[in-house]
Coordinates of C-alpha atoms in Angstrom, one line a residue:
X262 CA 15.9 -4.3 34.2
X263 CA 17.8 -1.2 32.4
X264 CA 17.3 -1.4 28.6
X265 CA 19.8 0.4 26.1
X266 CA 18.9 2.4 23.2
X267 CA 20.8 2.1 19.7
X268 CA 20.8 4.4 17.2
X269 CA 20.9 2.9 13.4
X270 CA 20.2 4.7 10.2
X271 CA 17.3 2.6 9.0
X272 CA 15.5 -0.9 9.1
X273 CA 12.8 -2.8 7.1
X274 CA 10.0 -4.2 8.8
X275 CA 7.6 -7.0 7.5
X276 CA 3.8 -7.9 9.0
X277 CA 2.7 -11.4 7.9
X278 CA -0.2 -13.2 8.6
X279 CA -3.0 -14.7 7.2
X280 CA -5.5 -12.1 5.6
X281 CA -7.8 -12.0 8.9
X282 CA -5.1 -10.9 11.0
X283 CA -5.3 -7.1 10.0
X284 CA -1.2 -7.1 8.8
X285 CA -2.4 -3.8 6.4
X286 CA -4.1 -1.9 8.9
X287 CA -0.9 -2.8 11.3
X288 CA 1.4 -1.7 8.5
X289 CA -1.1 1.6 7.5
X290 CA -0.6 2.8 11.4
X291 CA 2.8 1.7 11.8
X292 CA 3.5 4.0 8.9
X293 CA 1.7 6.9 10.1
X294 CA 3.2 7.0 13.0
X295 CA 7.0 6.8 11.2
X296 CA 5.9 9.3 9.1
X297 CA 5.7 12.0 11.9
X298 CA 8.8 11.3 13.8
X299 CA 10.2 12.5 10.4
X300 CA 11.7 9.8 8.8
X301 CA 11.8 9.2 5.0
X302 CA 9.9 6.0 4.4
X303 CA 8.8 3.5 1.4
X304 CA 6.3 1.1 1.6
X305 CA 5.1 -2.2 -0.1
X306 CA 1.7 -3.3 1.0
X307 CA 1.7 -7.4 -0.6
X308 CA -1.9 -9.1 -0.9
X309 CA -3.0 -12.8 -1.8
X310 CA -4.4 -13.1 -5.4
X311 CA -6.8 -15.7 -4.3
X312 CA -10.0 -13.6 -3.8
X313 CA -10.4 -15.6 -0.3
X314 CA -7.7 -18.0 0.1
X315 CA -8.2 -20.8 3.3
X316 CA -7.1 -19.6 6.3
X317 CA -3.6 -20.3 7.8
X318 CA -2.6 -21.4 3.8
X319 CA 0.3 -20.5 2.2
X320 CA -1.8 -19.1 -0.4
X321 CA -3.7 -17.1 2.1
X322 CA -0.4 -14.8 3.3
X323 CA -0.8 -11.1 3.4
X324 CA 1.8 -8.8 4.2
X325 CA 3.3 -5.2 4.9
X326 CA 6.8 -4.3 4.4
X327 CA 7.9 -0.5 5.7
X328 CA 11.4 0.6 5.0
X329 CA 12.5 4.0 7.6
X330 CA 15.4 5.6 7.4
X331 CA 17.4 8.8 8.8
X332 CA 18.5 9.3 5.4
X333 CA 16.7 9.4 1.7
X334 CA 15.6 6.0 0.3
X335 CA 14.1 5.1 -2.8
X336 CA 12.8 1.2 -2.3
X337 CA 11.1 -0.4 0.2
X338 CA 13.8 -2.6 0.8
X339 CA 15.1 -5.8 -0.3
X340 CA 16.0 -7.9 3.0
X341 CA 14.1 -8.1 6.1
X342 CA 15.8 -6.7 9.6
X343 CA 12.1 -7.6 11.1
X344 CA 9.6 -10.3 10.7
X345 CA 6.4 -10.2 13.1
X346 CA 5.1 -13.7 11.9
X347 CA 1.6 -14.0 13.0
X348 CA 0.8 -17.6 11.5
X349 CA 3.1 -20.6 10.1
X350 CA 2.4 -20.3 6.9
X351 CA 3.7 -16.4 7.5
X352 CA 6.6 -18.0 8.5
X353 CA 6.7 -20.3 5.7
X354 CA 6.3 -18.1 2.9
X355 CA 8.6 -15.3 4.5
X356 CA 11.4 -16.5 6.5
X357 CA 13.8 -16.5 3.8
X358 CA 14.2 -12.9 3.4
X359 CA 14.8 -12.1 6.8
X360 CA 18.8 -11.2 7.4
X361 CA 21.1 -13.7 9.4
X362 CA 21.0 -12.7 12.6
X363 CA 17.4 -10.4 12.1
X364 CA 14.5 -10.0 14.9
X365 CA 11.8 -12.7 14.6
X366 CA 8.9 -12.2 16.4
X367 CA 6.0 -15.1 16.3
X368 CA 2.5 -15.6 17.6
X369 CA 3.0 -19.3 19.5
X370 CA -0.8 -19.0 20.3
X371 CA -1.0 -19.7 16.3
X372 CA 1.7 -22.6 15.9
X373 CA -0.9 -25.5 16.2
X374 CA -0.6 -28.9 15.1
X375 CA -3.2 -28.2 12.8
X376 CA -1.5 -24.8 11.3
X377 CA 1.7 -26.2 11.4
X378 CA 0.9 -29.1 9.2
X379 CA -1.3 -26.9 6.8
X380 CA 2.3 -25.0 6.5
X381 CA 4.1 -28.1 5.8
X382 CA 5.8 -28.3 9.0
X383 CA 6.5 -31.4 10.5
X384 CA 7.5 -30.0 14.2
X385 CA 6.8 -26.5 15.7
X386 CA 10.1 -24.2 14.4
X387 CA 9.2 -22.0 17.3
X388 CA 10.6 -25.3 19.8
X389 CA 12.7 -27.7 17.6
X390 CA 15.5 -25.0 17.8
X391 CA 16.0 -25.2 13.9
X392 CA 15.6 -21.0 14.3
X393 CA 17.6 -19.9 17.1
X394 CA 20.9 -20.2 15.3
X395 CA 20.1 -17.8 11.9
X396 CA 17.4 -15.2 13.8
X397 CA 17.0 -13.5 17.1
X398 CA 13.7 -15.0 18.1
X399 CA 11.2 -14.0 20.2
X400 CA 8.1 -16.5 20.7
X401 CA 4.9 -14.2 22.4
X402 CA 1.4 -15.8 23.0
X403 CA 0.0 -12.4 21.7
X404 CA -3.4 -14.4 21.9
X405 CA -3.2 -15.1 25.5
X406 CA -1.9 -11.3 26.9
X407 CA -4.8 -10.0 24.5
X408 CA -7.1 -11.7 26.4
X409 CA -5.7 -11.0 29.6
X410 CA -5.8 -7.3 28.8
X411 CA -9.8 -7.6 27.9
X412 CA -10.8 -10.4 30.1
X413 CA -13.6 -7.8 32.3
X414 CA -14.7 -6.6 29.4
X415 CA -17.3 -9.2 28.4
X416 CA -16.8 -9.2 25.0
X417 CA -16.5 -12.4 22.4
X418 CA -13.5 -14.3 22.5
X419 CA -13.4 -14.1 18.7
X420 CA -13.5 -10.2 19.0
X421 CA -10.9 -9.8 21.3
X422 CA -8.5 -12.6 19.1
X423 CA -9.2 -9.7 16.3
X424 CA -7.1 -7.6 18.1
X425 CA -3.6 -9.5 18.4
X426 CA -2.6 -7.3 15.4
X427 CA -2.6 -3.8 17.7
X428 CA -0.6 -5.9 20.5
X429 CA 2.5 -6.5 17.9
X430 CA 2.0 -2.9 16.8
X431 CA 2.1 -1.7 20.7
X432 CA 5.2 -3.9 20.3
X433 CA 6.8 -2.4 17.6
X434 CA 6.1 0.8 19.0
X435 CA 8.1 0.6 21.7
X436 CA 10.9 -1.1 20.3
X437 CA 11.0 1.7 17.8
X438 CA 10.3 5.1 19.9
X439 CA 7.1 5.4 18.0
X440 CA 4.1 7.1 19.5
X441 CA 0.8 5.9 20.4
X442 CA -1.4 8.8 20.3
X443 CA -2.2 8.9 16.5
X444 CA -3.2 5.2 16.9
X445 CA -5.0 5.8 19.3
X446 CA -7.3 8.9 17.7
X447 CA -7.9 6.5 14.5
X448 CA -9.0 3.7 16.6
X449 CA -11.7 6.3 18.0
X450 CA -12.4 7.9 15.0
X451 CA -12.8 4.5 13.0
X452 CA -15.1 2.8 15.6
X453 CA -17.1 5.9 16.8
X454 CA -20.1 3.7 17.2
X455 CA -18.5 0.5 18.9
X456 CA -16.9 2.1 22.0
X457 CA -16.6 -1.5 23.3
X458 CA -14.1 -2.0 20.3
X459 CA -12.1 0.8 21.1
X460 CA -11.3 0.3 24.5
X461 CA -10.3 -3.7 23.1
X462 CA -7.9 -2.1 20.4
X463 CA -6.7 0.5 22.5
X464 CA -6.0 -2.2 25.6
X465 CA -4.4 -4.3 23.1
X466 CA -2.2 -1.7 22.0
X467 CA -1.0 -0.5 25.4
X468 CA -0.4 -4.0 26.6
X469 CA 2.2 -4.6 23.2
X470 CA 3.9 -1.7 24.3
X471 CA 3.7 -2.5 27.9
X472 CA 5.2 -6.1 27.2
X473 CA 8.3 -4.7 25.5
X474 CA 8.8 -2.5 28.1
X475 CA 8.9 -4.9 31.0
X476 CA 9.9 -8.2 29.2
X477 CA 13.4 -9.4 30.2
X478 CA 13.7 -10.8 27.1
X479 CA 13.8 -6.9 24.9
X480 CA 16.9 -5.8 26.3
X481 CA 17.5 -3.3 23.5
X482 CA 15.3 0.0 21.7
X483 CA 16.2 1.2 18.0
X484 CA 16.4 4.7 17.3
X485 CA 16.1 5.8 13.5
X486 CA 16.9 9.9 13.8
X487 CA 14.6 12.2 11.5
X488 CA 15.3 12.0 8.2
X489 CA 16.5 15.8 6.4
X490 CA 13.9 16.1 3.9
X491 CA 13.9 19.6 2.1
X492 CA 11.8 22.4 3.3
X493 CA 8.1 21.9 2.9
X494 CA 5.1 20.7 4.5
X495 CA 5.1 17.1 4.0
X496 CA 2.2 14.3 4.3
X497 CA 2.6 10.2 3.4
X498 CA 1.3 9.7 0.0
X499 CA 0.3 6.7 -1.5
X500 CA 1.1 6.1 -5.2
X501 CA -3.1 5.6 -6.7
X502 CA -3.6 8.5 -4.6
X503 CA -1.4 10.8 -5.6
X504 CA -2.1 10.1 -9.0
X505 CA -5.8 11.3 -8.9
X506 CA -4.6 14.0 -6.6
X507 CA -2.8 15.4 -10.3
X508 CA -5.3 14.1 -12.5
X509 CA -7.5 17.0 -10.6
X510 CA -4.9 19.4 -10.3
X511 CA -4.6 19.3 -13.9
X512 CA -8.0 20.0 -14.2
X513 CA -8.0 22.8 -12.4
X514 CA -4.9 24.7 -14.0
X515 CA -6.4 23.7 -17.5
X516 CA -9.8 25.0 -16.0
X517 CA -11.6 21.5 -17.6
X518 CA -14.2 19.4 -16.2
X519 CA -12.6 16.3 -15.3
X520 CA -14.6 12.9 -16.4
X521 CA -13.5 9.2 -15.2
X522 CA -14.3 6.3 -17.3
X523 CA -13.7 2.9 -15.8
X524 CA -13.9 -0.4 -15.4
X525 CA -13.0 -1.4 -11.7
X526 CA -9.8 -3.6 -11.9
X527 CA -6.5 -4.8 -9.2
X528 CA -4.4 -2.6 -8.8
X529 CA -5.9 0.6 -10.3
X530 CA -9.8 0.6 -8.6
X531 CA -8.7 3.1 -6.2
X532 CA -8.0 5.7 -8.7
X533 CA -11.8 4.9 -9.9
X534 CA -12.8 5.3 -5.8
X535 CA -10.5 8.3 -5.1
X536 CA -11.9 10.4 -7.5
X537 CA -15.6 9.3 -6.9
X538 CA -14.9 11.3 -3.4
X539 CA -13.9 14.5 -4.9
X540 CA -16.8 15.4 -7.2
X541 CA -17.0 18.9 -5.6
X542 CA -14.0 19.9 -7.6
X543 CA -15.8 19.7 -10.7
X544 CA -14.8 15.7 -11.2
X545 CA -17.7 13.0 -12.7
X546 CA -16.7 9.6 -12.7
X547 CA -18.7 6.6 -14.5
X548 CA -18.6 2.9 -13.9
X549 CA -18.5 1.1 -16.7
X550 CA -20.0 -2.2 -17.8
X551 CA -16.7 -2.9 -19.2
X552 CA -13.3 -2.1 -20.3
X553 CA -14.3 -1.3 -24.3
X554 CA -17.2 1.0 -22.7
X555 CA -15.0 2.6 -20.3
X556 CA -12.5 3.8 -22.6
X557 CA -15.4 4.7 -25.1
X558 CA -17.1 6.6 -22.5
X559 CA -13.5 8.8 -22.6
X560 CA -13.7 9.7 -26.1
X561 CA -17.5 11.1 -26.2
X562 CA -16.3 13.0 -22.8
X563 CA -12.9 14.3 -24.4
X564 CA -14.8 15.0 -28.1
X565 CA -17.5 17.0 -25.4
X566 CA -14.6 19.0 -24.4
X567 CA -13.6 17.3 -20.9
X568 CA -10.3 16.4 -19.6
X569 CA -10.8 12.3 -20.2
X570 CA -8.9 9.7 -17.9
X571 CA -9.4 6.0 -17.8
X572 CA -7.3 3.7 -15.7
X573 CA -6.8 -0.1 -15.9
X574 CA -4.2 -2.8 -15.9
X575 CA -2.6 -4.9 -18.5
X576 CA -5.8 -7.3 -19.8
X577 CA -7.9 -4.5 -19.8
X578 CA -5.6 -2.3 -21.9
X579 CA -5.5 -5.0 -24.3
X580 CA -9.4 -4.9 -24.5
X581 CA -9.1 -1.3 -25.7
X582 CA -6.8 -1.1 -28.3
X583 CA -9.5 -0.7 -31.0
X584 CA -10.7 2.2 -29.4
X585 CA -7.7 3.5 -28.3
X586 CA -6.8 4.0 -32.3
X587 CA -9.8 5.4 -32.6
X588 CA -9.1 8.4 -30.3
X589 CA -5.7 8.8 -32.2
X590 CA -6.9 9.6 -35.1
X591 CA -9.6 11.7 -33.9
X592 CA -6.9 13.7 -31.9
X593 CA -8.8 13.6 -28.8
X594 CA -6.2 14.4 -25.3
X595 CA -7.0 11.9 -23.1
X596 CA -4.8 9.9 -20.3
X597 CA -4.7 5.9 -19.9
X598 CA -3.4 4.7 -17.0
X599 CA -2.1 1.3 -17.0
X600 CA -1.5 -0.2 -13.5
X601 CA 0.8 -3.1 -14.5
X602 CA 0.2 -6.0 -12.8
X603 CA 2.2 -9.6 -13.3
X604 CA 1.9 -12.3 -15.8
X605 CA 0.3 -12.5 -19.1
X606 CA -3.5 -13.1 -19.9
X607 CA -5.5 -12.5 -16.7
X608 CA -2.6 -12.4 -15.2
X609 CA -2.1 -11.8 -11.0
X610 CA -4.3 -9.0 -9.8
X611 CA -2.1 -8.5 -7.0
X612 CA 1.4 -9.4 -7.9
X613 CA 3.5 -6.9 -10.0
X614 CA 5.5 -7.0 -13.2
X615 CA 6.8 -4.1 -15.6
X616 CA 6.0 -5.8 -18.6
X617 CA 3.8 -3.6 -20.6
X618 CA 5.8 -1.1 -22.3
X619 CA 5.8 -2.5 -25.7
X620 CA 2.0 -3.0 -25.5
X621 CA 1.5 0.7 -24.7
X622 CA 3.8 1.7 -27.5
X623 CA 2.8 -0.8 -30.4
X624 CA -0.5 -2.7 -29.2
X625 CA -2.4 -1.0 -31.6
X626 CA -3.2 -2.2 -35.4
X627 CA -1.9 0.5 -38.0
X628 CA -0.2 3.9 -37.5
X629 CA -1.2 4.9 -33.8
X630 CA 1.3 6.1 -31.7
X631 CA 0.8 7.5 -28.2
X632 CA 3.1 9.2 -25.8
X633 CA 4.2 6.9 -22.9
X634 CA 5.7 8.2 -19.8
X635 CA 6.1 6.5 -16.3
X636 CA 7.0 7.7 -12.5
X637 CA 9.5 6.8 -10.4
X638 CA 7.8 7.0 -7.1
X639 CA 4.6 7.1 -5.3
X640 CA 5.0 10.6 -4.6
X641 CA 6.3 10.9 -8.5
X642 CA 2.9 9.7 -9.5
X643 CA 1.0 12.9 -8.5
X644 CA 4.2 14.6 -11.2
X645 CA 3.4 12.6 -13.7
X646 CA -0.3 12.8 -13.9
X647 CA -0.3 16.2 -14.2
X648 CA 2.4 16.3 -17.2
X649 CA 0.3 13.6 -18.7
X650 CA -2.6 16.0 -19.1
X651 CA 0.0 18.9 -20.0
X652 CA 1.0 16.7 -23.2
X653 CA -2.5 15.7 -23.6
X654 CA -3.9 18.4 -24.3
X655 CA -1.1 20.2 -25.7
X656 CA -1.0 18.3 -28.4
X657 CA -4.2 16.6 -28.9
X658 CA -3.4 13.2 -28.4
X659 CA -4.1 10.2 -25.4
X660 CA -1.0 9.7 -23.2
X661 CA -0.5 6.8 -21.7
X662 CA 0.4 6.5 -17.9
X663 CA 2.6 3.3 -17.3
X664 CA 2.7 2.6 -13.1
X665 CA 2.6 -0.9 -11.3
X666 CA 1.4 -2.6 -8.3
X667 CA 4.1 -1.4 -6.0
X668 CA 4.1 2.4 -7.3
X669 CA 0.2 2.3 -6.6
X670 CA 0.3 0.4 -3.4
X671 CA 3.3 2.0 -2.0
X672 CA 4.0 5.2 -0.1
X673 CA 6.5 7.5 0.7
X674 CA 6.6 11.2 2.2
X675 CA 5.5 13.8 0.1
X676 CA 6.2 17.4 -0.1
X677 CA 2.4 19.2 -0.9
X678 CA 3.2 21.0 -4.1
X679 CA 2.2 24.8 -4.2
X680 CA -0.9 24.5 -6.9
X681 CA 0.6 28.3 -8.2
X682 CA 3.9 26.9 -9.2
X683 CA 2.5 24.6 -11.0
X684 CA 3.2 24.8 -15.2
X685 CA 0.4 26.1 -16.5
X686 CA -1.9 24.0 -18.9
X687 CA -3.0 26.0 -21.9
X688 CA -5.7 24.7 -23.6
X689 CA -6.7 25.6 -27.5
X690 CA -10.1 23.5 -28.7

């Protein structure tokens, strides 16, 4: 059967499924592989707050959303053109943003009476027909062709299930002109020691791709061109990471020692992690027993003659205001990161809210005032890290960082600056 090929300028693509099903890792390769066909991208990775909620809950839903496009973009995207649901409850919890008329692809081998009702379905919306008139959809026992694929391998039944996720990116793939081969070299790369695990992955992925090519019911393949990004050499960038990534530049043009103090805390650990891997450019990084010691910690390092950085989110900020006034009046350059993340008190770890502003400019008792500045994009993170540390140490003062959940989780393409047209950060002790 012939298939046709239609050109659009961009689409937004959600993975749902409960937090077992891998929807990260699908979105993380998915990604990759959009990011070298050339088109400009934005990401927005969405996690449970429940530390481990049941599976097949509502609670329990993770999710990916990519938005590619031939032209520039700025958000991930508001409304859904695809939903791969792997579960009900992804389903449930998603189906809502999807556009009238988008692609739904579902996982029938997880619609069980059991999931269903643990959804709050009381029939299967895969076969009472209560979808066909608002989405395209396209039922798949992913479960079944997975095990088809790896059924002389001898393997666990559970281990092969694990890898349902690579078929609906093998799908995806092919629906979307994306390539296999960089897929293909992480799956060997990331299981060097379980060859028996990459030859499951790999199958699984092939067989995806393989469905949507001989399937009757994918008549159609979407081609997003390459996007005209200016000249540079480009890699995706994810918003924590690109943040350290400055943080150490900075260092380096200010020719300081660079100490992390820290508390690990959702959304901003992976700062604390990212820069625990690059202690051969001169960076130390301490974990804290707590938030008051982390951001203590910064002032002896800063009062030593360091470049200080702590990073935390809302509830931890609010446990070092004291200190923070401290290093004010001491007129000690330092940068506070605040990862905001939603809701007041404890708040939601991984849900995100901009609602910190006014406790970075006033939450401290007395005269105290710090320098706030934010970015505007993952990418812009690695910017304003380093003019963070340019004001710090400028004028002797902290600086706070204000960036969220989606800025830190996200990603987008990234031209690699040239470290020599950097400004340069002078620095007068």
């Amino acid at each position: 059967m012939s298939k046709t090929l239609k050109i659009i300028d961009d689409v937004v693509i959600r993975f749902a499924g409960d937090s077992g099903d891998g929807m990260q890792l699908t979105g993380g390769r998915f990604t990759e592989a959009t990011a070298i066909v050339g088109n400009d991208l934005s990401t927005l990775p969405d996690y449970p707050a429940e530390i481990r909620a049941p599976a097949g809950s509502l609670a329990g839903v993770s999710a990916f959303q990519i938005h590619f496009s031939s032209k520039n973009i700025h958000t991930p995207g508001d409304r859904v053109d695809v939903l791969v649901a792997m579960n009900p409850a992804a389903l449930k919890v998603h189906r809502g943003e999807l556009e009238h008329g988008g692609m739904l692809i579902c996982n029938t081998a997880s619609f069980t009476k059991k999931n269903l009702t643990y959804a709050g379905y009381e029939s299967n919306p895969l076969e009472d027909g209560s979808l066909e008139d608002y989405f395209r959809l396209y039922a798949i026992d992913m479960s079944k062709f997975v095990s088809e694929a790896c059924v002389d391998m001898g393997i666990p039944s559970k281990t092969v299930e694990r890898t349902k996720n690579l078929f609906a990116l093998g799908l995806l793939f092919w629906i979307f002109g994306r390539q296999k081969e960089t897929t293909k070299t992480w799956l060997r790369n990331k299981f060097a020691k379980r060859p028996e695990l990459i030859e499951a992955n790999i199958r699984a992925l092939n067989a995806g791709y393989n469905y949507g090519e001989t399937a009757e019911i994918f008549t159609t393949r979407y081609q997003v061109s390459k996007a005209n990004l200016p000249p540079g050499k480009y890699r995706n960038i994810v918003g924590n990471y690109a943040l350290s990534l400055g943080l150490v530049a900075a260092a380096e043009k200010s020719k300081l020692p660079l100490f992390f103090g820290g508390y690990p805390i959702t959304p901003a650990s992976d700062i604390l992690h990212t820069l625990s891997a690059l202690k051969h450019h001169n960076v130390k990084t301490f974990q804290a027993e707590d938030e008051i010691a982390g951001m203590t910690s910064i002032i002896g390092a800063a009062f030593a003659g360091n470049l200080s950085v702590t990073a935390s989110s809302g509830p931890g900020i609010a446990l070092k205001g004291e200190a923070l006034g401290l290093a004010v009046i001491a007129e000690l350059p330092m940068v506070i990161v605040n990862v905001q993340r939603g809701g007041p008190s404890t708040g939601l770890p991984t849900k995100t809210e901009q609602s910190d502003l006014f406790q970075a400019i006033y939450g401290r008792n007395g005269e105290a005032p710090i320098p706030v500045i934010t970015p505007s994009t993952p990418g812009d993170c690695f910017y304003t890290a380093y003019e963070a540390c340019r004001i710090a140490l400028k004028y002797m003062t902290p600086v706070f960082i204000l960036t969220d959940g989606y800025l830190a989780n996200g990603s987008e393409p990234f031209a690699i600056p040239n470290v020599d047209e950097l400004i340069p950060i002078d620095v007068n002790f």
